[in-house]
Amino acid sequence: MRLSRYFLPVSKETPANAEIVSHKLMLRTGMIKQHSAGIYSWLPLGLKVLQKIEAIVREEQNRSGALEVLMPTMQGADLWRESGRYDAYGAEMLRITDRHERDLLFGPTAEEVVTDIFRNHVRSYKELPLNLYNIQWKFRDEVRPRFGVMRGREFLMKDAYSFDLDEAGARDAYNKMFLAYLKTFQRLGLQAVPMRADTGPIGGDLSHEFLVLAPTGESGVFYDAVYDETDWAGMDISFDNNDAARAKRAETVSRIVKAYAATDEIHDEARFNAEVPAERRRTGRGIEVGHIFFFGTKYSAPMNAKVSGPDGKDILVQMGSYGIGVSRLVGAIIEASHDENGIIWPEAVAPFKVGVVSLRAGDEAVDQVCEQAYQALSQAGLDPLYDDTSDRPGAKFATMDLIGVPTQLIVGPKGLANGVVEVKDRKSGSREEVSLESALARLTDKAKA
Amino acid sequence: MRLSRYFLPVSKETPANAEIVSHKLMLRTGMIKQHSAGIYSWLPLGLKVLQKIEAIVREEQNRSGALEVLMPTMQGADLWRESGRYDAYGAEMLRITDRHERDLLFGPTAEEVVTDIFRNHVRSYKELPLNLYNIQWKFRDEVRPRFGVMRGREFLMKDAYSFDLDEAGARDAYNKMFLAYLKTFQRLGLQAVPMRADTGPIGGDLSHEFLVLAPTGESGVFYDAVYDETDWAGMDISFDNNDAARAKRAETVSRIVKAYAATDEIHDEARFNAEVPAERRRTGRGIEVGHIFFFGTKYSAPMNAKVSGPDGKDILVQMGSYGIGVSRLVGAIIEASHDENGIIWPEAVAPFKVGVVSLRAGDEAVDQVCEQAYQALSQAGLDPLYDDTSDRPGAKFATMDLIGVPTQLIVGPKGLANGVVEVKDRKSGSREEVSLESALARLTDKAKA
């Protein structure tokens, strides 16, 4: 993308009303624009990051065997009356009346809708296990929306729902999501720690939340260093539905959760000190980015979601649900990864992997080298951002660092006179003079890796 | 995808209440599930097609230089009061009150929101031209939703909004979208005819709608055969912003619209007969799949969206908007392309490009060949659907034809005894016996083409 044709309304000013760094940086980089309290547009830079996160979440859901559907944002109140949640949910549910005076609501979650799909279309235990997920906008009418996309009202969530014949099957569905989540977050450049959690308004008797460490997190966290040290993305997990794979998953999850990890709500200092050697104790604050639940027949019973079992008798299905806060992750990644100059994107979600900075647009040699680099990097799939504007070099450097372009190729007339360009690493700030050829070779090699 | 692990709730029964073929087939193939009037879930097969259409629309919007954003579904009423449309819009707008008694609405379109983004972030004519688009769910509270996704209440729309310094610039933005639309629809396997149209509640003085021919279309259409004969997808259009490219676009659009094309609302029989030779007159019915508008300062004036011009004086920007009915296109494609056995997908949007049909699951030789074919076709990127279930062959053939898999590889014990498999073409119904090697070579060659 040529910056002259892009829409990147960056701002030098720190926005009023933004309390946390991700909110400030998302406004300053022109990633989002607020329209009403907790309701945002995603501008090109922000949407690009959101879509990259979404794609990784989708890939790992598909890998786990979950099937993608898309449920509507508008849900009929009758389904929620069946489950008993319509009256129970409270003021966070946005309740709506249509022109025919029928009650609708903007879905904050979709247990009822997915159970309606299931009971209409699935008849036999042979069609199980089944896990349906969607990545869809949700709405919660927060009383005081704040922190930008971290606690907005309209937000993008991945929510999956599993259906199994018995509790053992449902626990395996839970284990699949547990392991898929660890891999998903690590691919996003985050070290997320799974912690046993309360089930809250979703219900059920088994639940974990996944927390990303950041100083602005809403919960205090206490955990064993093993959660920082393990390469979850590299785990070799089979999602097959045979007994050996099931046993392996159960064994892996129970090994993982054996290590201590708790939020301040349920933290047990005595147990923490007893179980975890002092040098392995980690404390800090965490942002919730995922939450998984097993809740048995909480929805299948009132909504009558049954299959015929092997003996021909009807059996209520065992269910779980599994959420990832996709739009919230944009903020969480920034909270976890930034410095005084701006955002430091993990490679996997960087909106542009490489920047090309022209130090003198209009200089024939500089233009020609920039153009050559831009074409080569584009062809290598690196989706470069080429600052072809006539802004001052200082402003250009500041923008590239602010929006967090991981590697920056800097081209100026002085360097070219010596046959070199500069390659800058956003994270370390290190700059190196090399020939154009070796700079391009290094960058395109990285793309292939 | 292995059918045994997929969720494809096909049905033999013709659903009650479905009046048109696309609605019937989308229900019978398990592409969608209705929850309330005009509100659907997209099940895996339907979502796959929707995503393929979305991807092609996105590619062509990006190619035209439009930039993707994502605006919220929930919009504040205040913006609509500024433009004057809040009271004018009528009962199709879903009006909502939040917990703080503030008026919201579920956006039926986004002129106000995008103008709000523009006026907050764009200051100078140097930042023009600008075209921002999004692909987002919209809501229109139709008094009588019907025809499935063709006239639903919650629907997916691509809507683009252009901003220019003067009318000449805005007309060029209009021409860009006009040309991008012709290419988009043809890539989707549709011959869409552009017709001069009324501007309706969007306003403005120049508008075209794009209609796809199908017997169930809502409008009668009358047009010159040239619209059927032209390869719009192959047109060589530059979207550069230089004078030569602009002039070429204007010349191309005026050449295209010179040929007669009109809906029954404005059809002039005398002109049709005078301008179009009898053998080139085409009549039929059409489904609207796109609509483009130039409306000048209709929104920029009340909402005060200005830039400073070359002389430093403020100038109201000239705007246009450009819609494509993304979810509606799924229905329109089926209306235009089906037979008595089911859907005939154009290759570009087929949910699976190839099917592998096992005539005897459990037979060792058949299983082994099916598996080999499935792996080879997957690796070639053909995303095959492998029917590995133990259903009867007749039911398997019926399902593959019903859901419209373009090419089907049929593997049975008798054929294997003779060293052959069958390759079936969904559209023509032709079947041919060939060796597995030559079948795979032919299919994977097609993937490379």
CSV table of N, CA and C in Angstrom, one decimal, chain A residues 232-350:
chain,number,residue,atom,x,y,z
A,232,TRP,N,3.2,-23.6,23.4
A,232,TRP,CA,2.0,-24.3,23.1
A,232,TRP,C,1.8,-24.4,21.6
A,233,ALA,N,2.2,-23.4,20.8
A,233,ALA,CA,2.0,-23.4,19.4
A,233,ALA,C,2.7,-24.6,18.8
A,234,GLY,N,3.8,-25.1,19.4
A,234,GLY,CA,4.5,-26.2,18.8
A,234,GLY,C,4.0,-27.6,19.3
A,235,MET,N,3.0,-27.6,20.2
A,235,MET,CA,2.4,-28.9,20.7
A,235,MET,C,1.9,-29.7,19.6
A,236,ASP,N,2.1,-31.0,19.6
A,236,ASP,CA,1.6,-31.9,18.6
A,236,ASP,C,0.3,-32.5,19.1
A,237,ILE,N,-0.8,-31.9,18.8
A,237,ILE,CA,-2.1,-32.3,19.3
A,237,ILE,C,-2.9,-32.9,18.1
A,238,SER,N,-3.4,-34.1,18.3
A,238,SER,CA,-4.3,-34.7,17.3
A,238,SER,C,-5.8,-34.4,17.7
A,239,PHE,N,-6.6,-34.0,16.8
A,239,PHE,CA,-8.0,-33.7,17.0
A,239,PHE,C,-8.9,-34.8,16.5
A,240,ASP,N,-8.3,-36.0,16.2
A,240,ASP,CA,-9.1,-37.1,15.8
A,240,ASP,C,-10.0,-37.5,16.9
A,241,ASN,N,-11.1,-38.3,16.4
A,241,ASN,CA,-12.1,-38.7,17.4
A,241,ASN,C,-11.9,-40.2,17.8
A,242,ASN,N,-10.7,-40.7,17.9
A,242,ASN,CA,-10.5,-42.1,18.4
A,242,ASN,C,-10.1,-42.1,19.8
A,243,ASP,N,-10.2,-43.2,20.4
A,243,ASP,CA,-9.9,-43.3,21.9
A,243,ASP,C,-8.5,-42.9,22.3
A,244,ALA,N,-7.6,-43.3,21.5
A,244,ALA,CA,-6.2,-42.9,21.8
A,244,ALA,C,-6.0,-41.4,21.8
A,245,ALA,N,-6.5,-40.7,20.8
A,245,ALA,CA,-6.4,-39.3,20.7
A,245,ALA,C,-7.1,-38.6,21.9
A,246,ARG,N,-8.3,-39.1,22.2
A,246,ARG,CA,-9.1,-38.6,23.3
A,246,ARG,C,-8.3,-38.7,24.7
A,247,ALA,N,-7.7,-39.9,24.9
A,247,ALA,CA,-6.9,-40.1,26.1
A,247,ALA,C,-5.7,-39.2,26.2
A,248,LYS,N,-5.1,-39.0,25.1
A,248,LYS,CA,-3.9,-38.1,25.0
A,248,LYS,C,-4.3,-36.7,25.3
A,249,ARG,N,-5.4,-36.2,24.8
A,249,ARG,CA,-5.9,-34.9,25.1
A,249,ARG,C,-6.2,-34.7,26.6
A,250,ALA,N,-6.9,-35.7,27.2
A,250,ALA,CA,-7.2,-35.6,28.6
A,250,ALA,C,-6.0,-35.6,29.4
A,251,GLU,N,-5.0,-36.4,29.1
A,251,GLU,CA,-3.8,-36.5,29.8
A,251,GLU,C,-3.0,-35.1,29.7
A,252,THR,N,-3.0,-34.6,28.5
A,252,THR,CA,-2.3,-33.3,28.3
A,252,THR,C,-2.9,-32.2,29.1
A,253,VAL,N,-4.2,-32.1,29.0
A,253,VAL,CA,-4.9,-31.0,29.8
A,253,VAL,C,-4.7,-31.1,31.3
A,254,SER,N,-4.8,-32.4,31.8
A,254,SER,CA,-4.7,-32.5,33.2
A,254,SER,C,-3.2,-32.2,33.7
A,255,ARG,N,-2.3,-32.5,32.8
A,255,ARG,CA,-0.9,-32.2,33.1
A,255,ARG,C,-0.7,-30.7,33.2
A,256,ILE,N,-1.3,-30.0,32.2
A,256,ILE,CA,-1.2,-28.5,32.1
A,256,ILE,C,-1.8,-27.9,33.4
A,257,VAL,N,-3.0,-28.2,33.7
A,257,VAL,CA,-3.7,-27.5,34.7
A,257,VAL,C,-3.3,-27.9,36.1
A,258,LYS,N,-2.4,-28.9,36.2
A,258,LYS,CA,-1.8,-29.3,37.5
A,258,LYS,C,-1.0,-28.1,38.1
A,259,ALA,N,-0.3,-27.4,37.2
A,259,ALA,CA,0.5,-26.3,37.7
A,259,ALA,C,-0.4,-25.2,38.2
A,260,TYR,N,0.1,-24.5,39.2
A,260,TYR,CA,-0.8,-23.5,39.9
A,260,TYR,C,-1.0,-22.3,39.0
A,261,ALA,N,-2.3,-21.8,38.9
A,261,ALA,CA,-2.6,-20.6,38.2
A,261,ALA,C,-4.0,-20.1,38.7
A,262,ALA,N,-4.0,-18.9,39.2
A,262,ALA,CA,-5.3,-18.5,39.8
A,262,ALA,C,-5.4,-16.9,39.7
A,263,THR,N,-6.6,-16.5,39.5
A,263,THR,CA,-6.8,-15.0,39.6
A,263,THR,C,-7.0,-14.7,41.1
A,264,ASP,N,-7.0,-13.4,41.3
A,264,ASP,CA,-7.1,-12.9,42.7
A,264,ASP,C,-8.4,-13.4,43.4
A,265,GLU,N,-9.5,-13.6,42.6
A,265,GLU,CA,-10.8,-14.0,43.1
A,265,GLU,C,-10.7,-15.3,43.9
A,266,ILE,N,-9.9,-16.2,43.4
A,266,ILE,CA,-9.8,-17.5,44.1
A,266,ILE,C,-8.4,-17.9,44.5
A,267,HIS,N,-7.5,-17.0,44.4
A,267,HIS,CA,-6.1,-17.2,44.8
A,267,HIS,C,-6.0,-17.7,46.2
A,268,ASP,N,-5.1,-18.8,46.4
A,268,ASP,CA,-4.9,-19.4,47.7
A,268,ASP,C,-3.4,-19.2,47.9
A,269,GLU,N,-3.0,-18.2,48.7
A,269,GLU,CA,-1.6,-17.9,48.9
A,269,GLU,C,-0.8,-19.0,49.5
A,270,ALA,N,-1.5,-19.7,50.5
A,270,ALA,CA,-0.8,-20.8,51.1
A,270,ALA,C,-0.4,-21.9,50.2
A,271,ARG,N,-1.4,-22.3,49.3
A,271,ARG,CA,-1.2,-23.3,48.3
A,271,ARG,C,-0.2,-22.9,47.3
A,272,PHE,N,-0.2,-21.7,46.9
A,272,PHE,CA,0.7,-21.1,45.9
A,272,PHE,C,2.1,-21.3,46.4
A,273,ASN,N,2.4,-20.9,47.7
A,273,ASN,CA,3.7,-21.0,48.3
A,273,ASN,C,4.1,-22.4,48.5
A,274,ALA,N,3.2,-23.3,48.8
A,274,ALA,CA,3.5,-24.7,49.1
A,274,ALA,C,3.8,-25.4,47.8
A,275,GLU,N,3.1,-25.1,46.7
A,275,GLU,CA,3.2,-25.9,45.5
A,275,GLU,C,4.3,-25.4,44.5
A,276,VAL,N,4.5,-24.1,44.6
A,276,VAL,CA,5.4,-23.5,43.6
A,276,VAL,C,6.7,-22.9,44.3
A,277,PRO,N,7.8,-23.4,43.9
A,277,PRO,CA,9.1,-22.9,44.4
A,277,PRO,C,9.2,-21.4,44.2
A,278,ALA,N,9.8,-20.7,45.1
A,278,ALA,CA,9.8,-19.2,45.1
A,278,ALA,C,10.3,-18.7,43.8
A,279,GLU,N,11.3,-19.3,43.2
A,279,GLU,CA,11.9,-18.8,42.0
A,279,GLU,C,11.0,-19.0,40.8
A,280,ARG,N,9.9,-19.8,40.9
A,280,ARG,CA,9.0,-20.1,39.8
A,280,ARG,C,7.7,-19.4,40.0
A,281,ARG,N,7.5,-18.6,41.1
A,281,ARG,CA,6.3,-17.9,41.3
A,281,ARG,C,6.2,-16.7,40.4
A,282,ARG,N,5.1,-16.6,39.7
A,282,ARG,CA,4.9,-15.4,38.9
A,282,ARG,C,3.6,-14.7,39.3
A,283,THR,N,3.7,-13.4,39.5
A,283,THR,CA,2.5,-12.6,39.8
A,283,THR,C,2.4,-11.4,38.9
A,284,GLY,N,1.2,-10.9,38.7
A,284,GLY,CA,1.0,-9.8,37.8
A,284,GLY,C,-0.4,-9.5,37.6
A,285,ARG,N,-0.8,-8.9,36.5
A,285,ARG,CA,-2.2,-8.6,36.2
A,285,ARG,C,-2.5,-9.3,34.8
A,286,GLY,N,-3.7,-9.6,34.7
A,286,GLY,CA,-4.1,-10.3,33.4
A,286,GLY,C,-5.4,-9.8,32.8
A,287,ILE,N,-5.5,-9.9,31.5
A,287,ILE,CA,-6.7,-9.5,30.7
A,287,ILE,C,-7.3,-10.8,30.2
A,288,GLU,N,-8.6,-10.9,30.4
A,288,GLU,CA,-9.3,-12.1,30.0
A,288,GLU,C,-9.5,-12.0,28.5
A,289,VAL,N,-9.0,-13.0,27.7
A,289,VAL,CA,-9.2,-13.0,26.3
A,289,VAL,C,-10.0,-14.2,25.8
A,290,GLY,N,-10.1,-15.2,26.7
A,290,GLY,CA,-10.9,-16.4,26.3
A,290,GLY,C,-11.6,-17.0,27.5
A,291,HIS,N,-12.7,-17.7,27.3
A,291,HIS,CA,-13.4,-18.3,28.4
A,291,HIS,C,-14.1,-19.5,27.9
A,292,ILE,N,-13.9,-20.7,28.6
A,292,ILE,CA,-14.6,-21.9,28.1
A,292,ILE,C,-15.4,-22.5,29.2
A,293,PHE,N,-16.5,-23.1,28.9
A,293,PHE,CA,-17.5,-23.6,29.8
A,293,PHE,C,-18.0,-25.0,29.4
A,294,PHE,N,-18.1,-25.9,30.4
A,294,PHE,CA,-18.9,-27.1,30.2
A,294,PHE,C,-20.2,-26.9,31.1
A,295,PHE,N,-21.3,-27.0,30.5
A,295,PHE,CA,-22.5,-26.8,31.3
A,295,PHE,C,-23.6,-27.9,31.1
A,296,GLY,N,-23.2,-29.1,30.6
A,296,GLY,CA,-24.1,-30.2,30.6
A,296,GLY,C,-25.4,-29.9,29.8
A,297,THR,N,-26.5,-30.1,30.6
A,297,THR,CA,-27.8,-30.0,29.9
A,297,THR,C,-28.6,-28.7,30.3
A,298,LYS,N,-27.8,-27.7,30.7
A,298,LYS,CA,-28.4,-26.4,31.1
A,298,LYS,C,-29.3,-25.9,30.1
A,299,TYR,N,-28.9,-26.0,28.8
A,299,TYR,CA,-29.8,-25.4,27.7
A,299,TYR,C,-30.5,-26.5,27.0
A,300,SER,N,-29.9,-27.7,26.9
A,300,SER,CA,-30.6,-28.8,26.1
A,300,SER,C,-31.8,-29.3,26.9
A,301,ALA,N,-31.9,-29.2,28.2
A,301,ALA,CA,-33.0,-29.7,28.9
A,301,ALA,C,-34.2,-28.7,28.7
A,302,PRO,N,-34.1,-27.4,29.0
A,302,PRO,CA,-35.3,-26.6,28.8
A,302,PRO,C,-35.7,-26.5,27.3
A,303,MET,N,-34.7,-26.6,26.4
A,303,MET,CA,-35.0,-26.4,25.0
A,303,MET,C,-35.2,-27.7,24.3
A,304,ASN,N,-35.1,-28.8,25.1
A,304,ASN,CA,-35.5,-30.1,24.5
A,304,ASN,C,-34.6,-30.5,23.3
A,305,ALA,N,-33.3,-30.4,23.5
A,305,ALA,CA,-32.4,-30.8,22.4
A,305,ALA,C,-31.9,-32.2,22.7
A,306,LYS,N,-32.4,-33.2,22.0
A,306,LYS,CA,-32.2,-34.6,22.2
A,306,LYS,C,-31.7,-35.3,20.9
A,307,VAL,N,-31.0,-36.4,21.1
A,307,VAL,CA,-30.7,-37.3,20.0
A,307,VAL,C,-31.1,-38.7,20.4
A,308,SER,N,-31.4,-39.5,19.4
A,308,SER,CA,-31.7,-40.9,19.8
A,308,SER,C,-30.3,-41.6,20.0
A,309,GLY,N,-30.2,-42.3,21.1
A,309,GLY,CA,-28.9,-43.0,21.4
A,309,GLY,C,-28.8,-44.3,20.7
A,310,PRO,N,-27.7,-45.1,21.0
A,310,PRO,CA,-27.5,-46.4,20.4
A,310,PRO,C,-28.7,-47.3,20.6
A,311,ASP,N,-29.4,-47.2,21.8
A,311,ASP,CA,-30.5,-48.1,22.1
A,311,ASP,C,-31.8,-47.6,21.6
A,312,GLY,N,-31.8,-46.5,20.8
A,312,GLY,CA,-33.0,-45.9,20.3
A,312,GLY,C,-33.7,-45.0,21.2
A,313,LYS,N,-33.3,-44.9,22.4
A,313,LYS,CA,-33.9,-43.9,23.4
A,313,LYS,C,-33.4,-42.5,23.2
A,314,ASP,N,-34.2,-41.5,23.5
A,314,ASP,CA,-33.8,-40.1,23.4
A,314,ASP,C,-32.9,-39.7,24.6
A,315,ILE,N,-31.9,-39.0,24.3
A,315,ILE,CA,-31.0,-38.5,25.3
A,315,ILE,C,-30.7,-37.0,25.1
A,316,LEU,N,-30.8,-36.3,26.2
A,316,LEU,CA,-30.5,-34.9,26.2
A,316,LEU,C,-29.0,-34.7,25.9
A,317,VAL,N,-28.6,-33.8,25.0
A,317,VAL,CA,-27.2,-33.6,24.7
A,317,VAL,C,-26.5,-32.8,25.8
A,318,GLN,N,-25.2,-33.1,25.9
A,318,GLN,CA,-24.3,-32.4,26.8
A,318,GLN,C,-23.6,-31.3,26.1
A,319,MET,N,-23.6,-30.1,26.6
A,319,MET,CA,-23.1,-29.0,25.9
A,319,MET,C,-22.0,-28.2,26.6
A,320,GLY,N,-21.2,-27.5,25.8
A,320,GLY,CA,-20.3,-26.5,26.4
A,320,GLY,C,-20.2,-25.3,25.4
A,321,SER,N,-19.7,-24.2,25.9
A,321,SER,CA,-19.5,-23.1,25.0
A,321,SER,C,-18.1,-22.5,25.3
A,322,TYR,N,-17.6,-21.8,24.2
A,322,TYR,CA,-16.2,-21.4,24.2
A,322,TYR,C,-16.0,-20.1,23.5
A,323,GLY,N,-15.6,-19.1,24.2
A,323,GLY,CA,-15.5,-17.8,23.6
A,323,GLY,C,-14.1,-17.2,23.5
A,324,ILE,N,-13.8,-16.5,22.5
A,324,ILE,CA,-12.6,-15.7,22.4
A,324,ILE,C,-13.0,-14.3,22.0
A,325,GLY,N,-12.5,-13.3,22.7
A,325,GLY,CA,-12.8,-11.9,22.5
A,325,GLY,C,-11.9,-11.4,21.3
A,326,VAL,N,-12.4,-11.5,20.1
A,326,VAL,CA,-11.6,-11.2,18.9
A,326,VAL,C,-11.2,-9.7,18.9
A,327,SER,N,-12.2,-8.8,19.0
A,327,SER,CA,-11.9,-7.3,19.0
A,327,SER,C,-11.1,-6.9,20.3
A,328,ARG,N,-11.4,-7.6,21.4
A,328,ARG,CA,-10.7,-7.3,22.6
A,328,ARG,C,-9.2,-7.6,22.5
A,329,LEU,N,-8.9,-8.7,21.7
A,329,LEU,CA,-7.6,-9.1,21.6
A,329,LEU,C,-6.7,-8.0,20.9
A,330,VAL,N,-7.3,-7.2,20.1
A,330,VAL,CA,-6.5,-6.1,19.5
A,330,VAL,C,-5.9,-5.2,20.6
A,331,GLY,N,-6.8,-4.9,21.5
A,331,GLY,CA,-6.4,-4.1,22.7
A,331,GLY,C,-5.4,-4.8,23.6
A,332,ALA,N,-5.7,-6.1,23.8
A,332,ALA,CA,-4.9,-6.9,24.7
A,332,ALA,C,-3.5,-7.0,24.2
A,333,ILE,N,-3.3,-7.2,22.9
A,333,ILE,CA,-2.0,-7.3,22.3
A,333,ILE,C,-1.2,-6.0,22.5
A,334,ILE,N,-1.9,-4.9,22.3
A,334,ILE,CA,-1.2,-3.6,22.4
A,334,ILE,C,-0.9,-3.4,23.9
A,335,GLU,N,-1.7,-3.7,24.8
A,335,GLU,CA,-1.4,-3.6,26.3
A,335,GLU,C,-0.2,-4.4,26.6
A,336,ALA,N,0.0,-5.6,26.0
A,336,ALA,CA,1.1,-6.5,26.3
A,336,ALA,C,2.3,-6.1,25.5
A,337,SER,N,2.2,-5.3,24.4
A,337,SER,CA,3.4,-5.1,23.6
A,337,SER,C,3.4,-3.7,22.9
A,338,HIS,N,4.1,-2.8,23.6
A,338,HIS,CA,4.2,-1.4,23.2
A,338,HIS,C,5.4,-0.8,23.9
A,339,ASP,N,5.8,0.4,23.4
A,339,ASP,CA,6.8,1.1,24.1
A,339,ASP,C,6.4,2.6,24.0
A,340,GLU,N,7.3,3.5,24.4
A,340,GLU,CA,7.0,4.9,24.4
A,340,GLU,C,6.7,5.5,23.0
A,341,ASN,N,7.2,4.8,22.0
A,341,ASN,CA,7.0,5.3,20.6
A,341,ASN,C,5.8,4.8,19.9
A,342,GLY,N,5.1,3.7,20.6
A,342,GLY,CA,3.9,3.2,19.9
A,342,GLY,C,3.8,1.7,20.1
A,343,ILE,N,3.1,1.1,19.1
A,343,ILE,CA,2.8,-0.3,19.2
A,343,ILE,C,3.9,-1.1,18.7
A,344,ILE,N,4.1,-2.3,19.3
A,344,ILE,CA,5.1,-3.3,18.8
A,344,ILE,C,4.3,-4.5,18.4
A,345,TRP,N,3.9,-4.6,17.2
A,345,TRP,CA,3.0,-5.8,16.8
A,345,TRP,C,3.8,-7.1,16.7
A,346,PRO,N,3.3,-8.2,17.3
A,346,PRO,CA,3.9,-9.5,16.9
A,346,PRO,C,3.7,-9.6,15.4
A,347,GLU,N,4.7,-10.3,14.8
A,347,GLU,CA,4.7,-10.5,13.3
A,347,GLU,C,3.4,-11.0,12.8
A,348,ALA,N,2.8,-11.9,13.5
A,348,ALA,CA,1.6,-12.6,12.9
A,348,ALA,C,0.4,-11.7,12.7
A,349,VAL,N,0.4,-10.6,13.5
A,349,VAL,CA,-0.8,-9.7,13.4
A,349,VAL,C,-0.4,-8.3,12.9
A,350,ALA,N,0.8,-8.1,12.6
A,350,ALA,CA,1.2,-6.7,12.1
A,350,ALA,C,0.5,-6.4,10.9
